[in-house]
């Protein structure tokens, strides 16, 4: 028995009272929350609220039955259904990506076969040209031998006549050897063939192989709502591969249209200062502190708001993420599908930027352009030979050519310094190639104004497209700096331009964005 001041603890399963030996526990004391026997009713639990043990047990049994019923009929069944759904999703996912991988593999094999065919065709062309040239040279060699033989015969006859012929005979023979042709046969016109491999061919290979497009779980979607569509994807690939089997891929050549075609236009809320293309007929457009993704109808697909002013934007060729710079806090930011985040800060105010095909960040600052890694490590900078004689003075826009990796930099006039308005083109090692200052432009007399570049980009063949603000025009300049023609002229100032993979030129004229087609395949 417990001593004074202590309360005895009943062991689980014990059916007799610890205070009254031999008495069974029959009641539950609601005041003390313990079991009691008949004697406890009159002693330890006198005047307490007591309930028969059987009634309490029946209540617990009822709760347990409901709990079991809830688990068996709802929870367990729901879990079983989810497990079955996940197993089916795992099976569908495995089947989808296996089929997708097979499609990529088969398309790659098709490309290999076509490349092998192209190689064989080029080699055969070389063999034919070799045989033709060898035949021409052999014929020429035979002509030389015949000439040699004929001349040798004539020399022998002349020597014989000199020794044996009389004066009359020599006189009669004079006109014969003087009229004999001494000129050698003309050298044959041989076939000339050369081979010029591209210096940067990966972009062509990526375009030929295709791109894996992933579905982002954005706009409130959860993992369970992401739908895989193997049938549509596969049928499209199969149709493409079937077409590739029946028609041989030819070398793509581009040509200028006689007149630029306007494909459509949209209106913006404010005047956009920078634009970047997205693959599926959408563009990123920046205003003062807002970055929006618009489709070709002008619908806002996504929006980012900043606490600082945006000075430039550029899209990564690899990740397709949009990069932003601000001269307010000298930050370089990367915008993922969720939100923008600062990647690094510059020592000077960034005026413009460009994400290269190698995923480096070109940043234009006062007196220089610097190549950074994604994490802000300086890799290269434009050179300065003397004070105030730097290669780049006041960059306003940067663009990289995906074919040659040449870089174009727009410089605009400063009120404080005597800086010319021009486009400077440098190679990937930051060595100057040429400067385009608009000296040779042939504008219409009524629209002639001072050359005023605001934006620049490279097209699919390496030419430059320049937004000339003052003349409301988009100019086309060759890869060596020669003016080709005016692509388009509008009523409003040209603010910004960009070109997507479908050769569609997007141009901002005030608060209007137009889609233009000037090049065709």
Short mmCIF file of C-alpha atoms in Angstrom, two decimals:
data_model
loop_
_atom_site.label_atom_id
_atom_site.label_comp_id
_atom_site.label_asym_id
_atom_site.label_seq_id
_atom_site.Cartn_x
_atom_site.Cartn_y
_atom_site.Cartn_z
CA UNK A 1 0.00 0.00 0.00
CA UNK A 2 1.22 3.48 -0.74
CA UNK A 3 2.54 5.62 2.10
CA UNK A 4 1.03 8.97 3.10
CA UNK A 5 1.56 11.70 0.48
CA UNK A 6 2.00 9.19 -2.34
CA UNK A 7 -0.48 8.02 -4.94
CA UNK A 8 -0.24 4.43 -6.08
CA UNK A 9 0.00 3.89 -9.86
CA UNK A 10 -2.16 1.18 -11.39
CA UNK A 11 -0.51 -1.07 -13.86
CA UNK A 12 -2.09 -1.28 -17.29
CA UNK A 13 -4.43 -4.27 -17.45
CA UNK A 14 -4.83 -4.57 -13.67
CA UNK A 15 -8.54 -5.34 -12.90
CA UNK A 16 -8.49 -5.19 -9.06
CA UNK A 17 -8.36 -2.14 -6.79
CA UNK A 18 -4.96 -1.22 -5.37
CA UNK A 19 -6.56 0.18 -2.21
CA UNK A 20 -9.13 -2.57 -1.54
CA UNK A 21 -7.59 -5.94 -2.24
CA UNK A 22 -9.81 -8.38 -4.08
CA UNK A 23 -12.38 -5.80 -5.24
CA UNK A 24 -12.89 -5.43 -8.98
CA UNK A 25 -12.75 -1.99 -10.61
CA UNK A 26 -16.24 -1.04 -11.77
CA UNK A 27 -16.37 2.75 -11.93
CA UNK A 28 -14.54 5.70 -13.44
CA UNK A 29 -14.12 8.80 -11.28
CA UNK A 30 -14.53 11.87 -13.53
CA UNK A 31 -13.03 14.13 -10.82
CA UNK A 32 -9.82 12.10 -10.38
CA UNK A 33 -9.73 10.40 -13.82
CA UNK A 34 -8.99 7.00 -12.25
CA UNK A 35 -10.77 3.68 -11.80
CA UNK A 36 -12.59 2.80 -8.52
CA UNK A 37 -14.23 -0.20 -6.82
CA UNK A 38 -17.42 -0.33 -4.74
CA UNK A 39 -15.55 0.48 -1.50
CA UNK A 40 -13.82 3.43 -3.16
CA UNK A 41 -17.22 4.96 -3.78
CA UNK A 42 -17.76 5.37 -0.06
CA UNK A 43 -14.16 6.21 0.86
CA UNK A 44 -11.63 7.75 -1.58
CA UNK A 45 -14.19 8.99 -4.10
CA UNK A 46 -17.01 9.97 -1.80
CA UNK A 47 -19.22 12.66 -3.35
CA UNK A 48 -17.28 12.39 -6.67
CA UNK A 49 -18.98 12.04 -10.05
CA UNK A 50 -18.70 8.36 -10.97
CA UNK A 51 -19.63 6.56 -14.17
CA UNK A 52 -19.85 2.83 -14.68
CA UNK A 53 -16.82 1.40 -16.42
CA UNK A 54 -19.02 -0.39 -18.96
CA UNK A 55 -20.57 2.88 -20.17
CA UNK A 56 -17.15 4.46 -20.69
CA UNK A 57 -15.91 1.36 -22.51
CA UNK A 58 -18.95 1.41 -24.81
CA UNK A 59 -18.21 5.03 -25.71
CA UNK A 60 -14.59 4.15 -26.50
CA UNK A 61 -15.70 1.16 -28.56
CA UNK A 62 -18.01 3.42 -30.55
CA UNK A 63 -15.17 5.88 -31.22
CA UNK A 64 -12.83 3.05 -32.21
CA UNK A 65 -15.43 1.66 -34.62
CA UNK A 66 -15.82 5.08 -36.23
CA UNK A 67 -12.02 5.46 -36.41
CA UNK A 68 -11.62 2.07 -38.06
CA UNK A 69 -14.46 2.82 -40.47
CA UNK A 70 -12.88 6.18 -41.40
CA UNK A 71 -9.50 4.58 -42.05
CA UNK A 72 -10.78 1.57 -43.98
CA UNK A 73 -13.39 3.33 -46.09
CA UNK A 74 -11.70 6.71 -46.65
CA UNK A 75 -8.07 7.19 -45.66
CA UNK A 76 -6.68 3.79 -46.67
CA UNK A 77 -8.75 3.73 -49.85
CA UNK A 78 -7.62 7.26 -50.72
CA UNK A 79 -3.97 6.34 -50.09
CA UNK A 80 -4.39 3.19 -52.18
CA UNK A 81 -5.86 5.21 -55.04
CA UNK A 82 -3.03 7.77 -54.80
CA UNK A 83 -0.44 4.97 -54.82
CA UNK A 84 -2.10 3.53 -57.91
CA UNK A 85 -2.17 6.95 -59.56
CA UNK A 86 1.51 7.58 -58.72
CA UNK A 87 2.43 4.12 -60.06
CA UNK A 88 0.55 4.93 -63.27
CA UNK A 89 2.23 8.35 -63.42
CA UNK A 90 5.64 6.71 -62.91
CA UNK A 91 4.83 4.28 -65.72
CA UNK A 92 3.60 7.12 -67.97
CA UNK A 93 6.65 9.24 -67.11
CA UNK A 94 9.02 6.37 -67.84
CA UNK A 95 7.22 5.59 -71.11
CA UNK A 96 7.09 9.27 -72.10
CA UNK A 97 10.76 10.03 -71.52
CA UNK A 98 11.85 6.70 -73.02
CA UNK A 99 9.84 7.58 -76.12
CA UNK A 100 11.15 11.14 -76.08
CA UNK A 101 14.73 9.88 -75.79
CA UNK A 102 14.09 7.41 -78.62
CA UNK A 103 12.69 10.22 -80.77
CA UNK A 104 15.76 12.37 -80.11
CA UNK A 105 18.02 9.38 -80.82
CA UNK A 106 16.21 8.52 -84.06
CA UNK A 107 16.23 12.14 -85.19
CA UNK A 108 19.93 12.30 -84.37
CA UNK A 109 20.53 9.16 -86.42
CA UNK A 110 18.60 10.76 -89.28
CA UNK A 111 20.85 13.80 -89.03
CA UNK A 112 23.92 11.55 -89.00
CA UNK A 113 22.69 9.79 -92.13
CA UNK A 114 21.99 13.07 -93.85
CA UNK A 115 25.38 14.42 -92.81
CA UNK A 116 27.00 11.21 -94.10
CA UNK A 117 25.07 11.68 -97.34
CA UNK A 118 26.19 15.28 -97.60
CA UNK A 119 29.78 14.24 -96.87
CA UNK A 120 29.58 11.51 -99.52
CA UNK A 121 28.10 13.97 -101.99
CA UNK A 122 30.83 16.54 -101.31
CA UNK A 123 33.55 13.87 -101.51
CA UNK A 124 32.03 12.61 -104.76
CA UNK A 125 32.04 16.17 -106.05
CA UNK A 126 35.73 16.45 -105.15
CA UNK A 127 36.47 13.13 -106.85
CA UNK A 128 34.67 14.24 -110.01
CA UNK A 129 36.52 17.55 -110.05
CA UNK A 130 39.78 15.68 -109.48
CA UNK A 131 39.06 13.35 -112.41
CA UNK A 132 38.06 16.26 -114.64
CA UNK A 133 41.21 18.19 -113.79
CA UNK A 134 43.41 15.11 -114.21
CA UNK A 135 41.80 14.50 -117.61
CA UNK A 136 42.40 18.12 -118.64
CA UNK A 137 46.00 17.99 -117.41
CA UNK A 138 46.55 14.63 -119.13
CA UNK A 139 45.24 16.02 -122.41
CA UNK A 140 47.43 19.08 -121.95
CA UNK A 141 50.38 16.83 -121.25
CA UNK A 142 49.68 14.88 -124.45
CA UNK A 143 49.47 18.13 -126.41
CA UNK A 144 52.84 19.14 -125.00
CA UNK A 145 54.28 15.75 -125.98
CA UNK A 146 52.87 16.11 -129.50
CA UNK A 147 54.33 19.62 -129.74
CA UNK A 148 57.65 18.34 -128.49
CA UNK A 149 57.60 15.52 -131.02
CA UNK A 150 56.67 17.85 -133.88
CA UNK A 151 59.33 20.39 -132.95
CA UNK A 152 61.93 17.67 -132.59
CA UNK A 153 61.06 16.40 -136.06
CA UNK A 154 61.31 19.86 -137.55
CA UNK A 155 64.67 20.45 -135.86
CA UNK A 156 65.94 17.16 -137.31
CA UNK A 157 64.72 18.09 -140.81
CA UNK A 158 66.26 21.55 -140.55
CA UNK A 159 69.63 20.10 -139.51
CA UNK A 160 69.48 17.61 -142.36
CA UNK A 161 68.69 20.34 -144.86
CA UNK A 162 71.50 22.49 -143.58
CA UNK A 163 73.93 19.64 -144.18
CA UNK A 164 72.62 18.13 -147.40
CA UNK A 165 70.31 20.54 -149.24
CA UNK A 166 71.40 22.85 -152.05
CA UNK A 167 70.90 26.57 -152.03
CA UNK A 168 67.74 26.30 -154.13
CA UNK A 169 66.34 23.67 -151.74
CA UNK A 170 67.16 25.80 -148.72
CA UNK A 171 65.54 28.79 -150.35
CA UNK A 172 62.38 26.84 -151.00
CA UNK A 173 62.37 25.42 -147.42
CA UNK A 174 62.65 28.80 -145.67
CA UNK A 175 58.95 29.57 -145.63
CA UNK A 176 58.19 26.11 -144.23
CA UNK A 177 60.04 26.36 -140.91
CA UNK A 178 59.18 30.04 -140.47
CA UNK A 179 55.48 29.28 -140.70
CA UNK A 180 55.67 26.32 -138.32
CA UNK A 181 53.69 27.09 -135.09
CA UNK A 182 56.07 27.54 -132.18
CA UNK A 183 53.46 28.58 -129.56
CA UNK A 184 52.70 26.03 -126.86
CA UNK A 185 49.06 24.96 -126.33
CA UNK A 186 47.09 27.02 -123.82
CA UNK A 187 47.06 25.83 -120.23
CA UNK A 188 43.67 24.18 -119.51
CA UNK A 189 41.01 25.99 -117.53
CA UNK A 190 40.90 23.78 -114.44
CA UNK A 191 37.94 23.46 -112.08
CA UNK A 192 38.51 25.27 -108.79
CA UNK A 193 36.87 24.08 -105.57
CA UNK A 194 37.48 25.10 -101.96
CA UNK A 195 36.12 24.09 -98.56
CA UNK A 196 35.25 26.64 -95.88
CA UNK A 197 34.19 25.02 -92.60
CA UNK A 198 32.18 27.35 -90.30
CA UNK A 199 34.05 28.58 -87.24
CA UNK A 200 30.95 28.36 -85.02
CA UNK A 201 28.74 25.48 -86.04
CA UNK A 202 27.19 24.44 -82.71
CA UNK A 203 24.21 26.79 -83.10
CA UNK A 204 23.42 25.15 -86.47
CA UNK A 205 23.65 21.67 -84.92
CA UNK A 206 21.36 22.70 -82.06
CA UNK A 207 18.87 24.15 -84.52
CA UNK A 208 18.95 20.98 -86.65
CA UNK A 209 18.65 18.58 -83.71
CA UNK A 210 15.87 20.52 -81.99
CA UNK A 211 15.24 21.79 -78.47
CA UNK A 212 13.83 20.05 -75.42
CA UNK A 213 11.04 22.27 -74.07
CA UNK A 214 10.24 21.77 -70.38
CA UNK A 215 6.97 22.68 -68.71
CA UNK A 216 7.45 24.96 -65.72
CA UNK A 217 5.16 24.48 -62.71
CA UNK A 218 4.33 28.18 -62.65
CA UNK A 219 1.13 30.22 -62.36
CA UNK A 220 -0.05 28.22 -59.38
CA UNK A 221 0.34 24.78 -60.94
CA UNK A 222 1.33 21.92 -58.71
CA UNK A 223 3.20 18.79 -59.60
CA UNK A 224 0.02 16.72 -59.93
CA UNK A 225 -1.40 19.08 -62.58
CA UNK A 226 1.59 18.94 -64.94
CA UNK A 227 0.44 16.96 -67.96
CA UNK A 228 2.71 14.92 -70.21
CA UNK A 229 1.69 14.72 -73.84
CA UNK A 230 3.72 11.93 -75.44
CA UNK A 231 1.26 11.29 -78.23
CA UNK A 232 1.30 14.86 -79.60
CA UNK A 233 5.05 15.23 -79.17
CA UNK A 234 5.73 11.87 -80.76
CA UNK A 235 3.40 12.40 -83.70
CA UNK A 236 5.02 15.75 -84.48
CA UNK A 237 8.50 14.24 -84.35
CA UNK A 238 7.41 11.23 -86.38
CA UNK A 239 5.95 13.49 -89.05
CA UNK A 240 9.18 15.51 -89.15
CA UNK A 241 11.29 12.36 -89.36
CA UNK A 242 9.05 10.88 -92.05
CA UNK A 243 9.43 14.05 -94.07
CA UNK A 244 13.19 13.97 -93.52
CA UNK A 245 13.31 10.44 -94.95
CA UNK A 246 11.55 11.42 -98.16
CA UNK A 247 13.07 14.86 -98.75
CA UNK A 248 16.73 15.65 -98.47
CA UNK A 249 17.66 18.62 -96.30
CA UNK A 250 19.24 21.34 -98.39
CA UNK A 251 21.51 24.15 -97.32
CA UNK A 252 19.38 27.01 -96.00
CA UNK A 253 19.96 30.24 -97.88
CA UNK A 254 18.41 33.55 -96.92
CA UNK A 255 17.36 36.35 -99.20
CA UNK A 256 16.07 39.86 -98.67
CA UNK A 257 12.44 40.40 -99.47
CA UNK A 258 11.78 43.10 -102.09
CA UNK A 259 9.78 44.96 -99.47
CA UNK A 260 9.54 44.46 -95.72
CA UNK A 261 6.19 42.96 -94.67
CA UNK A 262 4.37 44.05 -91.49
CA UNK A 263 3.08 40.89 -89.79
CA UNK A 264 1.26 42.64 -86.97
CA UNK A 265 1.50 45.23 -84.23
CA UNK A 266 0.56 45.78 -80.61
CA UNK A 267 0.24 48.77 -78.32
CA UNK A 268 1.99 49.10 -74.97
CA UNK A 269 0.96 51.04 -71.89
CA UNK A 270 4.19 53.02 -71.92
CA UNK A 271 7.14 53.52 -74.23
CA UNK A 272 9.41 50.49 -73.97
CA UNK A 273 13.13 51.11 -73.89
CA UNK A 274 14.47 47.53 -74.29
CA UNK A 275 13.10 44.30 -75.79
CA UNK A 276 14.31 40.69 -75.98
CA UNK A 277 12.84 37.85 -78.09
CA UNK A 278 11.41 34.59 -76.77
CA UNK A 279 11.20 31.50 -78.96
CA UNK A 280 7.39 31.15 -79.07
CA UNK A 281 6.48 34.56 -80.54
CA UNK A 282 6.76 36.44 -77.27
CA UNK A 283 9.01 39.28 -76.15
CA UNK A 284 10.29 40.71 -72.90
CA UNK A 285 9.87 44.49 -72.80
CA UNK A 286 11.19 46.80 -70.08
CA UNK A 287 9.90 50.17 -68.99
CA UNK A 288 11.26 52.30 -66.13
CA UNK A 289 11.00 49.77 -63.29
CA UNK A 290 8.76 47.09 -64.82
CA UNK A 291 9.64 44.05 -66.93
CA UNK A 292 6.80 42.34 -68.82
CA UNK A 293 6.49 39.28 -71.05
CA UNK A 294 4.07 40.00 -73.92
CA UNK A 295 2.70 37.77 -76.64
CA UNK A 296 2.15 38.99 -80.17
CA UNK A 297 -1.36 40.19 -79.23
CA UNK A 298 0.01 42.39 -76.43
CA UNK A 299 -1.29 40.20 -73.58
CA UNK A 300 0.90 40.35 -70.47
CA UNK A 301 2.06 36.80 -69.72
CA UNK A 302 4.36 37.59 -66.79
CA UNK A 303 5.52 40.66 -64.94
CA UNK A 304 8.38 41.61 -62.64
CA UNK A 305 8.46 44.86 -60.68
CA UNK A 306 11.72 46.37 -59.44
CA UNK A 307 12.59 48.93 -56.80
CA UNK A 308 15.30 50.37 -59.05
CA UNK A 309 15.39 51.67 -62.62
CA UNK A 310 16.09 49.12 -65.37
CA UNK A 311 18.82 50.22 -67.78
CA UNK A 312 19.00 47.12 -70.01
CA UNK A 313 17.83 43.51 -70.43
CA UNK A 314 19.22 40.45 -72.22
CA UNK A 315 18.10 36.84 -72.54
CA UNK A 316 20.42 33.87 -72.02
CA UNK A 317 20.74 31.68 -75.16
CA UNK A 318 21.17 28.62 -72.93
CA UNK A 319 18.85 28.98 -69.92
CA UNK A 320 16.36 31.40 -71.56
CA UNK A 321 16.35 33.37 -68.29
CA UNK A 322 16.16 37.14 -68.61
CA UNK A 323 19.02 39.22 -67.17
CA UNK A 324 18.62 42.80 -65.98
CA UNK A 325 21.05 45.59 -65.02
CA UNK A 326 20.42 48.81 -63.10
CA UNK A 327 22.57 51.88 -62.82
CA UNK A 328 20.79 52.87 -59.57
CA UNK A 329 22.58 50.29 -57.40
CA UNK A 330 25.04 48.86 -60.02
CA UNK A 331 23.36 45.44 -59.80
CA UNK A 332 23.24 42.61 -62.31
CA UNK A 333 20.14 40.44 -61.78
CA UNK A 334 18.87 37.15 -63.21
CA UNK A 335 15.11 36.59 -63.43
CA UNK A 336 14.04 32.97 -63.09
CA UNK A 337 10.44 31.78 -63.34
CA UNK A 338 9.88 32.80 -59.73
CA UNK A 339 11.57 36.13 -59.08
CA UNK A 340 14.64 38.26 -59.91
CA UNK A 341 17.75 37.80 -57.81
CA UNK A 342 21.01 39.76 -57.72
CA UNK A 343 23.91 37.78 -59.22
CA UNK A 344 26.62 40.38 -58.59
CA UNK A 345 27.37 44.09 -58.34
CA UNK A 346 29.64 46.16 -60.60
CA UNK A 347 32.20 48.69 -59.45
CA UNK A 348 30.82 51.19 -61.96
CA UNK A 349 27.29 51.88 -63.10
CA UNK A 350 26.16 49.32 -65.71
CA UNK A 351 24.69 51.06 -68.74
CA UNK A 352 23.92 47.97 -70.81
CA UNK A 353 24.49 44.21 -70.85
CA UNK A 354 24.41 41.16 -73.12
CA UNK A 355 24.40 37.44 -72.23
CA UNK A 356 26.70 35.62 -74.66
CA UNK A 357 26.37 32.20 -76.25
CA UNK A 358 28.98 30.99 -73.73
CA UNK A 359 26.71 32.27 -70.93
CA UNK A 360 29.09 35.07 -69.99
CA UNK A 361 27.77 38.53 -69.15
CA UNK A 362 29.02 41.49 -71.19
CA UNK A 363 28.48 44.71 -69.25
CA UNK A 364 28.92 48.17 -70.74
CA UNK A 365 30.15 50.86 -68.35
CA UNK A 366 31.71 54.26 -68.77
CA UNK A 367 34.99 53.92 -70.75
CA UNK A 368 34.83 50.11 -71.04
CA UNK A 369 33.03 46.85 -71.73
CA UNK A 370 33.77 44.00 -69.32
CA UNK A 371 33.13 40.28 -69.76
CA UNK A 372 32.00 38.66 -66.48
CA UNK A 373 31.22 35.12 -65.44
CA UNK A 374 27.68 34.48 -64.16
CA UNK A 375 28.96 35.01 -60.63
CA UNK A 376 30.62 38.35 -61.35
CA UNK A 377 34.23 37.32 -61.94
CA UNK A 378 35.87 39.70 -64.47
CA UNK A 379 37.25 37.72 -67.43
CA UNK A 380 38.19 40.41 -69.98
CA UNK A 381 37.92 44.14 -70.53
CA UNK A 382 38.30 46.49 -73.47
CA UNK A 383 41.71 48.15 -73.62
CA UNK A 384 42.56 51.78 -72.97
CA UNK A 385 45.73 52.95 -74.69
CA UNK A 386 45.73 56.52 -73.38
CA UNK A 387 43.51 58.57 -71.08
CA UNK A 388 40.29 59.57 -72.86
CA UNK A 389 41.20 57.29 -75.78
CA UNK A 390 39.54 54.05 -74.73
CA UNK A 391 38.11 51.71 -77.35
CA UNK A 392 34.61 52.25 -75.97
CA UNK A 393 33.65 55.56 -74.38
CA UNK A 394 29.95 55.55 -73.52
CA UNK A 395 28.26 52.23 -74.45
CA UNK A 396 24.46 52.27 -74.60
CA UNK A 397 23.68 48.85 -76.06
CA UNK A 398 25.59 45.59 -76.65
CA UNK A 399 24.77 42.67 -78.96
CA UNK A 400 26.63 39.46 -79.80
CA UNK A 401 26.60 37.64 -83.14
CA UNK A 402 25.69 33.97 -82.55
CA UNK A 403 27.67 32.92 -85.64
CA UNK A 404 30.98 34.76 -85.25
CA UNK A 405 30.80 35.90 -81.60
CA UNK A 406 31.60 39.42 -82.78
CA UNK A 407 30.22 42.13 -80.50
CA UNK A 408 28.46 45.34 -81.56
CA UNK A 409 28.41 48.32 -79.18
CA UNK A 410 26.19 51.37 -79.63
CA UNK A 411 27.71 54.68 -78.58
CA UNK A 412 25.52 57.76 -78.35
CA UNK A 413 26.47 61.40 -78.04
CA UNK A 414 27.07 62.80 -74.56
CA UNK A 415 26.33 66.41 -73.61
CA UNK A 416 29.42 66.49 -71.41
CA UNK A 417 31.92 64.87 -73.77
CA UNK A 418 32.54 64.96 -77.49
CA UNK A 419 31.48 61.40 -78.28
CA UNK A 420 30.34 60.44 -81.77
CA UNK A 421 27.13 58.53 -82.38
CA UNK A 422 28.30 55.27 -83.87
CA UNK A 423 28.24 51.47 -83.73
CA UNK A 424 31.58 49.84 -82.89
CA UNK A 425 32.09 46.19 -83.87
CA UNK A 426 34.79 44.19 -82.09
CA UNK A 427 35.72 40.52 -82.16
CA UNK A 428 35.40 38.12 -79.23
CA UNK A 429 38.88 39.14 -78.04
CA UNK A 430 37.76 42.80 -77.94
CA UNK A 431 39.86 43.83 -80.95
CA UNK A 432 38.25 46.51 -83.12
CA UNK A 433 36.94 45.42 -86.53
CA UNK A 434 35.19 48.55 -87.81
CA UNK A 435 33.02 51.53 -86.87
CA UNK A 436 29.75 52.40 -88.54
CA UNK A 437 28.91 56.11 -88.30
CA UNK A 438 26.14 56.37 -90.90
CA UNK A 439 28.30 58.35 -93.32
CA UNK A 440 27.13 56.49 -96.43
CA UNK A 441 23.41 56.37 -95.69
CA UNK A 442 21.06 57.21 -98.54
CA UNK A 443 17.91 58.49 -96.87
CA UNK A 444 14.99 60.05 -98.64
CA UNK A 445 15.49 63.87 -98.80
CA UNK A 446 12.42 64.60 -96.69
CA UNK A 447 13.55 62.25 -93.88
CA UNK A 448 17.27 62.88 -93.84
CA UNK A 449 18.55 63.49 -90.29
CA UNK A 450 21.65 62.90 -88.24
CA UNK A 451 22.48 59.24 -87.64
CA UNK A 452 21.27 58.38 -84.11
CA UNK A 453 21.65 54.68 -83.16
CA UNK A 454 19.65 53.49 -80.15
CA UNK A 455 19.76 49.73 -80.48
CA UNK A 456 21.57 47.02 -82.43
CA UNK A 457 21.29 43.30 -83.06
CA UNK A 458 22.71 40.68 -85.44
CA UNK A 459 20.54 38.74 -87.87
CA UNK A 460 20.77 35.07 -88.84
CA UNK A 461 23.52 35.59 -91.43
CA UNK A 462 25.73 37.89 -89.36
CA UNK A 463 24.56 41.27 -90.66
CA UNK A 464 23.73 44.13 -88.29
CA UNK A 465 20.32 45.65 -87.72
CA UNK A 466 20.51 49.17 -86.26
CA UNK A 467 17.66 51.20 -84.80
CA UNK A 468 18.14 54.78 -86.07
CA UNK A 469 15.97 56.90 -83.77
CA UNK A 470 16.20 60.24 -85.54
CA UNK A 471 15.26 58.78 -88.92
CA UNK A 472 12.54 56.47 -87.51
CA UNK A 473 14.25 53.62 -89.33
CA UNK A 474 15.82 50.19 -89.02
CA UNK A 475 19.05 49.88 -91.02
CA UNK A 476 20.72 46.77 -92.42
CA UNK A 477 24.55 46.80 -92.42
CA UNK A 478 26.82 44.00 -93.63
CA UNK A 479 29.20 42.07 -91.40
CA UNK A 480 32.09 44.21 -92.72
CA UNK A 481 30.40 47.54 -92.10
CA UNK A 482 28.84 48.28 -95.51
CA UNK A 483 25.38 49.84 -95.60
CA UNK A 484 22.96 47.51 -97.41
CA UNK A 485 19.58 49.20 -97.18
CA UNK A 486 16.88 50.66 -94.96
CA UNK A 487 14.71 47.78 -93.79
CA UNK A 488 11.78 49.81 -92.50
CA UNK A 489 10.79 53.41 -91.81
CA UNK A 490 8.00 54.47 -89.47
CA UNK A 491 6.30 57.70 -88.45
CA UNK A 492 7.66 57.50 -84.90
CA UNK A 493 11.12 57.30 -83.38
CA UNK A 494 12.74 53.88 -83.34
CA UNK A 495 13.32 52.91 -79.69
CA UNK A 496 14.40 49.25 -79.65
CA UNK A 497 14.69 46.18 -81.89
CA UNK A 498 15.19 42.43 -81.58
CA UNK A 499 15.10 39.41 -83.89
CA UNK A 500 13.71 35.95 -83.04
CA UNK A 501 14.70 32.58 -84.47
CA UNK A 502 11.95 32.76 -87.11
CA UNK A 503 13.65 35.83 -88.66
CA UNK A 504 10.84 38.05 -87.39
CA UNK A 505 12.03 41.53 -86.49
CA UNK A 506 10.32 43.18 -83.50
CA UNK A 507 10.69 46.97 -83.46
CA UNK A 508 9.44 49.52 -80.93
CA UNK A 509 8.20 52.80 -82.41
CA UNK A 510 7.02 54.94 -79.49
CA UNK A 511 4.30 52.93 -77.75
CA UNK A 512 3.74 50.65 -80.77
CA UNK A 513 5.59 47.34 -81.29
CA UNK A 514 5.60 46.04 -84.85
CA UNK A 515 6.53 42.59 -86.14
CA UNK A 516 8.37 42.81 -89.46
CA UNK A 517 9.56 40.24 -92.00
CA UNK A 518 12.46 41.40 -94.18
CA UNK A 519 14.32 38.10 -94.67
CA UNK A 520 13.10 34.78 -96.05
CA UNK A 521 14.63 31.32 -96.24
#
